Tab-separated table of C-alpha atoms and ligand atoms in Angstrom:
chain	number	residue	atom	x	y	z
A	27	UNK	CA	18.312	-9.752	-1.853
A	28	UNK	CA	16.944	-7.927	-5.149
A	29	UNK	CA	19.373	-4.889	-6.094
A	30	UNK	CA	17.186	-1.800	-6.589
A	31	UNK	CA	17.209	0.466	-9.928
A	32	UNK	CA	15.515	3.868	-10.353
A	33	UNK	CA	15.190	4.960	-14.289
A	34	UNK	CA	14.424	8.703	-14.725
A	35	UNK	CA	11.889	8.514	-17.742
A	36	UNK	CA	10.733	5.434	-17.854
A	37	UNK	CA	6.718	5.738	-18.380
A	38	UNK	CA	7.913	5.238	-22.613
A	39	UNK	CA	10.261	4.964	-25.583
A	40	UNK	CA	14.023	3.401	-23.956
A	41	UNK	CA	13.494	4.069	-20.548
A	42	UNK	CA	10.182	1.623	-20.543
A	43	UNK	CA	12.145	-1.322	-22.411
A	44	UNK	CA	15.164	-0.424	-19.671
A	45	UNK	CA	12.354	-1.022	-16.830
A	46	UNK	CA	11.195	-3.926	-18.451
A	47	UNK	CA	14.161	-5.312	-18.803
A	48	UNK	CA	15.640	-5.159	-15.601
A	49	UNK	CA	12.297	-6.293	-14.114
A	50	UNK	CA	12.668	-9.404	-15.580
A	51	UNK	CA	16.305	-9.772	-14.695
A	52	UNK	CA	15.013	-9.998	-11.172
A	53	UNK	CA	15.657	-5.795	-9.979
A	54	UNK	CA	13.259	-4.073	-8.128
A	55	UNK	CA	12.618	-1.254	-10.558
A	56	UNK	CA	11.536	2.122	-9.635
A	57	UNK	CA	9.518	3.773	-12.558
A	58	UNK	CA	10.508	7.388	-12.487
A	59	UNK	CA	8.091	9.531	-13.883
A	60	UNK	CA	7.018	13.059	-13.910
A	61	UNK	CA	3.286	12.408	-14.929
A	62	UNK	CA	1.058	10.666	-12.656
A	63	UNK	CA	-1.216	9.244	-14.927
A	64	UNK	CA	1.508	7.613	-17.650
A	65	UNK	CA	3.611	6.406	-14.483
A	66	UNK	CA	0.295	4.391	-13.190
A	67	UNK	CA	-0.315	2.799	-16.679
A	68	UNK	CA	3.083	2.169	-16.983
A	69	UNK	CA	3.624	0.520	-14.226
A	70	UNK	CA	0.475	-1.559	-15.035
A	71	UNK	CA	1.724	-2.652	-18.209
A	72	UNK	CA	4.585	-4.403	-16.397
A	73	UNK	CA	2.824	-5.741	-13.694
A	74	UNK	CA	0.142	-7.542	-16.590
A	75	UNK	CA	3.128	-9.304	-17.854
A	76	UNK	CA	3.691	-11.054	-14.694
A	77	UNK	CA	6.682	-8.533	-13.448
A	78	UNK	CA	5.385	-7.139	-9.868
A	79	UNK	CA	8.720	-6.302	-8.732
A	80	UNK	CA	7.926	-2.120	-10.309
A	81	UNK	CA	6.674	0.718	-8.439
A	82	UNK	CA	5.932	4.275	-9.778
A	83	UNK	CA	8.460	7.117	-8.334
A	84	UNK	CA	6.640	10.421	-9.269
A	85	UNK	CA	9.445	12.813	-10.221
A	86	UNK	CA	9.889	15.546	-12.395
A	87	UNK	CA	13.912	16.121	-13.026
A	88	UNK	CA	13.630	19.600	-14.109
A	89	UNK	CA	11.733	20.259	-10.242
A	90	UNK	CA	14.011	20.274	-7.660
A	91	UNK	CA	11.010	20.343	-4.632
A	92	UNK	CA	10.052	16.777	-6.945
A	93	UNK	CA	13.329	15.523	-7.188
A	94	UNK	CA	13.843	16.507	-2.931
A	95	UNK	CA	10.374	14.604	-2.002
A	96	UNK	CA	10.706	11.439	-4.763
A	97	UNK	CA	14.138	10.976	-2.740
A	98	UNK	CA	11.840	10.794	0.523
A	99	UNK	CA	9.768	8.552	-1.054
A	100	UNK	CA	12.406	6.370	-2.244
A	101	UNK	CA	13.981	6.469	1.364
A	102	UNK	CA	10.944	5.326	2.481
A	103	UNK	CA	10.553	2.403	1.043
A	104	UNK	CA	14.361	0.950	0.757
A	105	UNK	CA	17.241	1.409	2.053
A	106	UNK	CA	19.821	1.213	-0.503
A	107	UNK	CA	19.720	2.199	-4.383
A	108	UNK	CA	21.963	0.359	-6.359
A	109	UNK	CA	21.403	1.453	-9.706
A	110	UNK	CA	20.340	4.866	-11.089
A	111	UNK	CA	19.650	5.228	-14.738
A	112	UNK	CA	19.602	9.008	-15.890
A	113	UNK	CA	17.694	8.702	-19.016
A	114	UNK	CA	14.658	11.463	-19.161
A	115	UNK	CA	15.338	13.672	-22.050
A	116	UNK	CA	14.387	15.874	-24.139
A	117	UNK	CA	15.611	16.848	-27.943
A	118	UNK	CA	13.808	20.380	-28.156
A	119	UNK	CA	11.823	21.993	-31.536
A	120	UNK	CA	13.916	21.866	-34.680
A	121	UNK	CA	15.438	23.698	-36.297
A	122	UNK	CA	18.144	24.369	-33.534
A	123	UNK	CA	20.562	26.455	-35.398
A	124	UNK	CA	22.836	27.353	-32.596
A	125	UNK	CA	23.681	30.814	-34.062
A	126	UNK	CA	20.122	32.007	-33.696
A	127	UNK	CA	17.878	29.389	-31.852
A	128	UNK	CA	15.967	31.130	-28.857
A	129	UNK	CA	18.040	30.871	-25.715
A	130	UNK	CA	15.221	29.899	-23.821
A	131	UNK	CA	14.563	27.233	-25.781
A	132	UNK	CA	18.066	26.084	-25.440
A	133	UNK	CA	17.981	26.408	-21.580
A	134	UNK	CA	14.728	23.962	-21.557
A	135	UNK	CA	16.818	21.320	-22.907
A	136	UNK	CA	19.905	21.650	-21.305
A	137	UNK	CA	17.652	21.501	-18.135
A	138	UNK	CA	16.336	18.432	-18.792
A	139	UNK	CA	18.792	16.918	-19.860
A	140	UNK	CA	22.148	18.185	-18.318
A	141	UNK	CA	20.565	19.705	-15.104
A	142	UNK	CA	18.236	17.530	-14.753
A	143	UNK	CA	20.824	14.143	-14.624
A	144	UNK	CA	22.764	16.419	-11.903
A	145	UNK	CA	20.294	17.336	-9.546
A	146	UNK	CA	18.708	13.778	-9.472
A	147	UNK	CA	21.920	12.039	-9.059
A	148	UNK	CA	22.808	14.579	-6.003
A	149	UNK	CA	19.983	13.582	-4.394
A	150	UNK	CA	20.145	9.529	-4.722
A	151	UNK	CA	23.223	9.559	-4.177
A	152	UNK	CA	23.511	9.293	-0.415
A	153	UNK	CA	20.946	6.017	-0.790
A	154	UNK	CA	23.589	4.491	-3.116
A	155	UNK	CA	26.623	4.954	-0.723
A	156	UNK	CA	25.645	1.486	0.954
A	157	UNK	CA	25.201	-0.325	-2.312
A	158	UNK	CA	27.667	-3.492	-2.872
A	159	UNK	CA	28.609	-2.194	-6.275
A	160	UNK	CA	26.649	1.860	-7.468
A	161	UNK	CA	26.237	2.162	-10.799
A	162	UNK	CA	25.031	5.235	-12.143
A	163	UNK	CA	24.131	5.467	-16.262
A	164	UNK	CA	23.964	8.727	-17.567
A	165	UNK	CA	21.890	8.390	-21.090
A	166	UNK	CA	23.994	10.122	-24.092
A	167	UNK	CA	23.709	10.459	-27.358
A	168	UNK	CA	26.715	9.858	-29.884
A	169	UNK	CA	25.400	13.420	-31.526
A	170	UNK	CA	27.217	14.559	-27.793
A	171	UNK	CA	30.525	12.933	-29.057
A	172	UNK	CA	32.919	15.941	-30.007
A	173	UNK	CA	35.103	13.497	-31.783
A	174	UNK	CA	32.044	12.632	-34.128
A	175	UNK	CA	30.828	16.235	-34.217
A	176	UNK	CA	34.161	16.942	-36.079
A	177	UNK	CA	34.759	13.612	-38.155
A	178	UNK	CA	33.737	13.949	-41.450
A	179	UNK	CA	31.397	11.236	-41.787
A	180	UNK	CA	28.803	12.758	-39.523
A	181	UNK	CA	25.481	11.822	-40.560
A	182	UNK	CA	23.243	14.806	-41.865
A	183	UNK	CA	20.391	13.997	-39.817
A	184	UNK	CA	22.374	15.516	-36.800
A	185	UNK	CA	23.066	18.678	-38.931
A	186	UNK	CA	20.151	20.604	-36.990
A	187	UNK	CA	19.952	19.362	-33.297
A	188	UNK	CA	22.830	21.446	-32.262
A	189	UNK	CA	21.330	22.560	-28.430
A	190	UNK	CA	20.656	18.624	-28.103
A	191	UNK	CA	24.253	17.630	-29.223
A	192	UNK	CA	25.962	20.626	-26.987
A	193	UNK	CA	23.319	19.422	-23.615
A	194	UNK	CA	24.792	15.858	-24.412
A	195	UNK	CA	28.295	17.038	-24.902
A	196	UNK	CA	27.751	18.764	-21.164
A	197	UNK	CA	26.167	15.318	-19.456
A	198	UNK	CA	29.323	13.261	-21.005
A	199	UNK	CA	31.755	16.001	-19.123
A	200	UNK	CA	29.660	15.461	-16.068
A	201	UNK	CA	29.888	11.631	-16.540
A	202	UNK	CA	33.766	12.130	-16.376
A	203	UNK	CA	33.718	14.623	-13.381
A	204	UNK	CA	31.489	13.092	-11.130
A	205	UNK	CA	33.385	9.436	-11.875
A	206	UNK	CA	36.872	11.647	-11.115
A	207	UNK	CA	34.304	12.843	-7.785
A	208	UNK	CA	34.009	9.605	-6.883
A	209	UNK	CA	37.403	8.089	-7.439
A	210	UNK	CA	38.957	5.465	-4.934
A	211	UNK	CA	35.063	4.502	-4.394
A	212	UNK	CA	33.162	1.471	-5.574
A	213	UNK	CA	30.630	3.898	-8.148
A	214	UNK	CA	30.456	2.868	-11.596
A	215	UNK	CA	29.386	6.117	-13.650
A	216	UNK	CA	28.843	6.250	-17.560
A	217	UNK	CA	27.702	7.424	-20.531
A	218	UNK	CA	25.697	5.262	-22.555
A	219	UNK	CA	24.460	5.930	-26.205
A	220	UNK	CA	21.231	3.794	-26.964
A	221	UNK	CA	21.956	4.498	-30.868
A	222	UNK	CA	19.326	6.093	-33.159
A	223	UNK	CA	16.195	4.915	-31.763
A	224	UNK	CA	12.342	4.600	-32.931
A	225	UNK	CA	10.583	6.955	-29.663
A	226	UNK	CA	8.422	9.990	-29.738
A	227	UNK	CA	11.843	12.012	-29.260
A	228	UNK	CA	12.594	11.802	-32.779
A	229	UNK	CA	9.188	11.150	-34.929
A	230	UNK	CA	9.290	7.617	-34.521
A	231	UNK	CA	12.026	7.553	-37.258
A	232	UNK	CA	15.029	5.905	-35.156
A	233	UNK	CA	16.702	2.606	-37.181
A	234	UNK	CA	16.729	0.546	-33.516
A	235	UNK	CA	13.642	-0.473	-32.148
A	236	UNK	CA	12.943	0.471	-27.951
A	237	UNK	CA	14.238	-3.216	-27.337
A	238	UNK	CA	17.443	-2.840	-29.337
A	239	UNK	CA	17.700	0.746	-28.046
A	240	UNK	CA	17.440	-0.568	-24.424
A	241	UNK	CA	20.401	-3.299	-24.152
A	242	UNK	CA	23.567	-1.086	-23.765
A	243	UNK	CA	21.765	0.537	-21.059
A	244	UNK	CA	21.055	-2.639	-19.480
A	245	UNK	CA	24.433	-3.553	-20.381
A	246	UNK	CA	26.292	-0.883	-18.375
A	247	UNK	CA	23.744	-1.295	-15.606
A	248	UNK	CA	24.270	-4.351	-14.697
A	249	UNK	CA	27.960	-4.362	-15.068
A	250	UNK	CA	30.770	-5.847	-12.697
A	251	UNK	CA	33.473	-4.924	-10.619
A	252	UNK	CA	36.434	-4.570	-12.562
A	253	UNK	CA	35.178	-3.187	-15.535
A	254	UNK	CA	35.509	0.728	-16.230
A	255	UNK	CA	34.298	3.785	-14.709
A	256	UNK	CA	34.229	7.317	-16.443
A	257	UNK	CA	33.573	6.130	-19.774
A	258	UNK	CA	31.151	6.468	-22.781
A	259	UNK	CA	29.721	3.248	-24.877
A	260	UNK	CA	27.414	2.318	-27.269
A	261	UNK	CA	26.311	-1.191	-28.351
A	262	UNK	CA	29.106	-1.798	-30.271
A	263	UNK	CA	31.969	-0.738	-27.878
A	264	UNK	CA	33.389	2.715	-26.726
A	265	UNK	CA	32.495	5.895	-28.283
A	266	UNK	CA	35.096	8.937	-27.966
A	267	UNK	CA	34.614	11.743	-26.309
B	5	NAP	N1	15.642	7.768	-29.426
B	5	NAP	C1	16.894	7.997	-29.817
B	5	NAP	O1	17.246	7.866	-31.008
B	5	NAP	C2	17.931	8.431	-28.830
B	5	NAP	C3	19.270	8.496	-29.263
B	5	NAP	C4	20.236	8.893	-28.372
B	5	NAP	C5	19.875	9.196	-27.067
B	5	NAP	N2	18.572	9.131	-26.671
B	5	NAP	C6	18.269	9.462	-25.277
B	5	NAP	O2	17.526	8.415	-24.699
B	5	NAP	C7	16.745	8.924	-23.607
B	5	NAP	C8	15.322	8.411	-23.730
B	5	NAP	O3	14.729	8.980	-24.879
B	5	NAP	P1	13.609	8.256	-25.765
B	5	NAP	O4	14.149	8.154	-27.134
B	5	NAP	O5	13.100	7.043	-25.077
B	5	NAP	O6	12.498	9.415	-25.798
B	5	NAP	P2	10.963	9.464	-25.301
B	5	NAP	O7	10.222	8.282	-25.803
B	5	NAP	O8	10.492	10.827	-25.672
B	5	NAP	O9	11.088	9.332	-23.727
B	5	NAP	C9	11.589	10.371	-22.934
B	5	NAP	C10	11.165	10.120	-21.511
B	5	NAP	O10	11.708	11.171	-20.695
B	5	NAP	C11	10.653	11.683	-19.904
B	5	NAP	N3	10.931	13.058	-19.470
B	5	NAP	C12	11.133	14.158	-20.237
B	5	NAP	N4	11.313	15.232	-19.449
B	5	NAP	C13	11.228	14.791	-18.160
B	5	NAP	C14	11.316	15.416	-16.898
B	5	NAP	N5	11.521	16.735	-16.790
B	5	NAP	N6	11.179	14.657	-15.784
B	5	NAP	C15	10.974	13.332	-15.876
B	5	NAP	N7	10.848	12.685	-17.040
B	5	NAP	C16	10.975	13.410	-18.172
B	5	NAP	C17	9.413	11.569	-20.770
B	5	NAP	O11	8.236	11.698	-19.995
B	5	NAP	P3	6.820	12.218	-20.629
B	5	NAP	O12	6.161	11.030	-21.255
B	5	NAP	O13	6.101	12.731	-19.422
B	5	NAP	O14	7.153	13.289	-21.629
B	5	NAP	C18	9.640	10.171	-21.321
B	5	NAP	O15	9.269	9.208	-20.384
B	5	NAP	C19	16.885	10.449	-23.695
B	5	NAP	O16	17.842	10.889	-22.756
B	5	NAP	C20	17.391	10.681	-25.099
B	5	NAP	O17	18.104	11.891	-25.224
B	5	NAP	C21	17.596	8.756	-27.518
């Protein structure tokens, strides 16, 4: 039977490749998307290339009454999830200068993308209980790496998303809590950092095109049994904490 996977996000940039991708690896892929209109044409896209196995989930992350009634919708139409991909984010306005940047400003991002991961992964979780192997993939950036926010090398363009790195930062702790949650279980739960990637989140100015951007996703989404839980990769291998 096809293994169903819900992407938060995934009307453009990494989260469309990610849909793409795992449409035509054979998943039923649920589009999730808070806008109506972008989900539709999406989802349209995909289906004129021949991939009919994609659906639009309307879903806002940041709304919990959206995140509650796409779960009903979801429950309507399958049974078990087997794959949830957290990857709608936001980076917020620059500059982000943590000693002065507007705190409501900072509390829009970390909703998105901290909150927002939690709240949708509480609700699909109970449709993932019955999968043969759960895999949740929670999408990180390396700027949430505290090892790499302290080695010297870091890279100056990072030197002014600091709300962005510290939401990341929080989604990578709750990567390790909720896979220390679910211990003794069959859940796969990560972190995943696409690398710096070409998207409307940063300008278009990314080194990795949505494609490239899209594999370690894919990677950790479709991964087996006996490899790791709890963890946090990029393309290229493990990233530290
Ligand atoms: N691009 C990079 O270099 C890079 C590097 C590291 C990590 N990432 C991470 O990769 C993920 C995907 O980003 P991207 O580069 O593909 O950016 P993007 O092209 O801007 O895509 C972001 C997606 O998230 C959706 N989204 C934002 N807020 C949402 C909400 N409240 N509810 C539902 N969907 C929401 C957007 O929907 P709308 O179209 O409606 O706005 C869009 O589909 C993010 O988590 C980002 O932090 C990106």
């Amino acid at each position: 039977m096809m293994k169903n996977v819900l992407i938060t996000g995934a009307n453009k940039g990494i989260g469309f490749e990610v849909a793409k991708k795992m449409a035509e690896l054979g998943y039923f892929v649920f589009l999730g998307c808070r806008n109506q209109e972008k989900g539709t044409k999406a989802v349209q896209e995909l289906q004129n290339l021949g991939l009919t196995n994609v659906d639009l989930l309307q879903m806002d992350v940041c709304d919990s009454a959206s995140v509650r009634q796409a779960k009903a919708d979801l429950a309507n139409k399958i049974e078990v999830l087997d794959i949830l991909i957290n990857n709608a984010g936001i980076a917020g306005e620059l500059s982000q200068r943590i000693s002065e940047h507007d705190i409501q400003e900072i509390k829009k991002i970390f909703d998105t993308n901290f909150f927002g991961a939690i709240q949708a992964t509480q609700q699909f979780l109970p449709l993932m209980q019955h999968a043969e192997l759960p895999v949740i993939v929670n999408v990180s950036s390396e700027l949430g790496s505290l090892g790499l926010q302290t080695s010297e090398g870091r890279k100056p363009v990072w030197s002014d998303f600091h709300a962005y790195a510290i939401s990341k930062t929080a989604l990578n702790a709750f990567t390790i809590q909720l896979a220390d949650d679910l211990k003794g279980t069959k859940f796969k739960i990560n972190s995943v950092s696409p690398g710096y990637t070409a998207t409307g989140i940063n300008n278009f100015a990314g080194f990795k095109t949505p494609e490239e951007g899209a594999e370690p996703i894919v990677a950790m989404a479709t991964i087996h049994e006996n490899e790791p839980t709890g963890q946090f990769f990029k393309a290229e291998g493990k990233v530290e904490w």
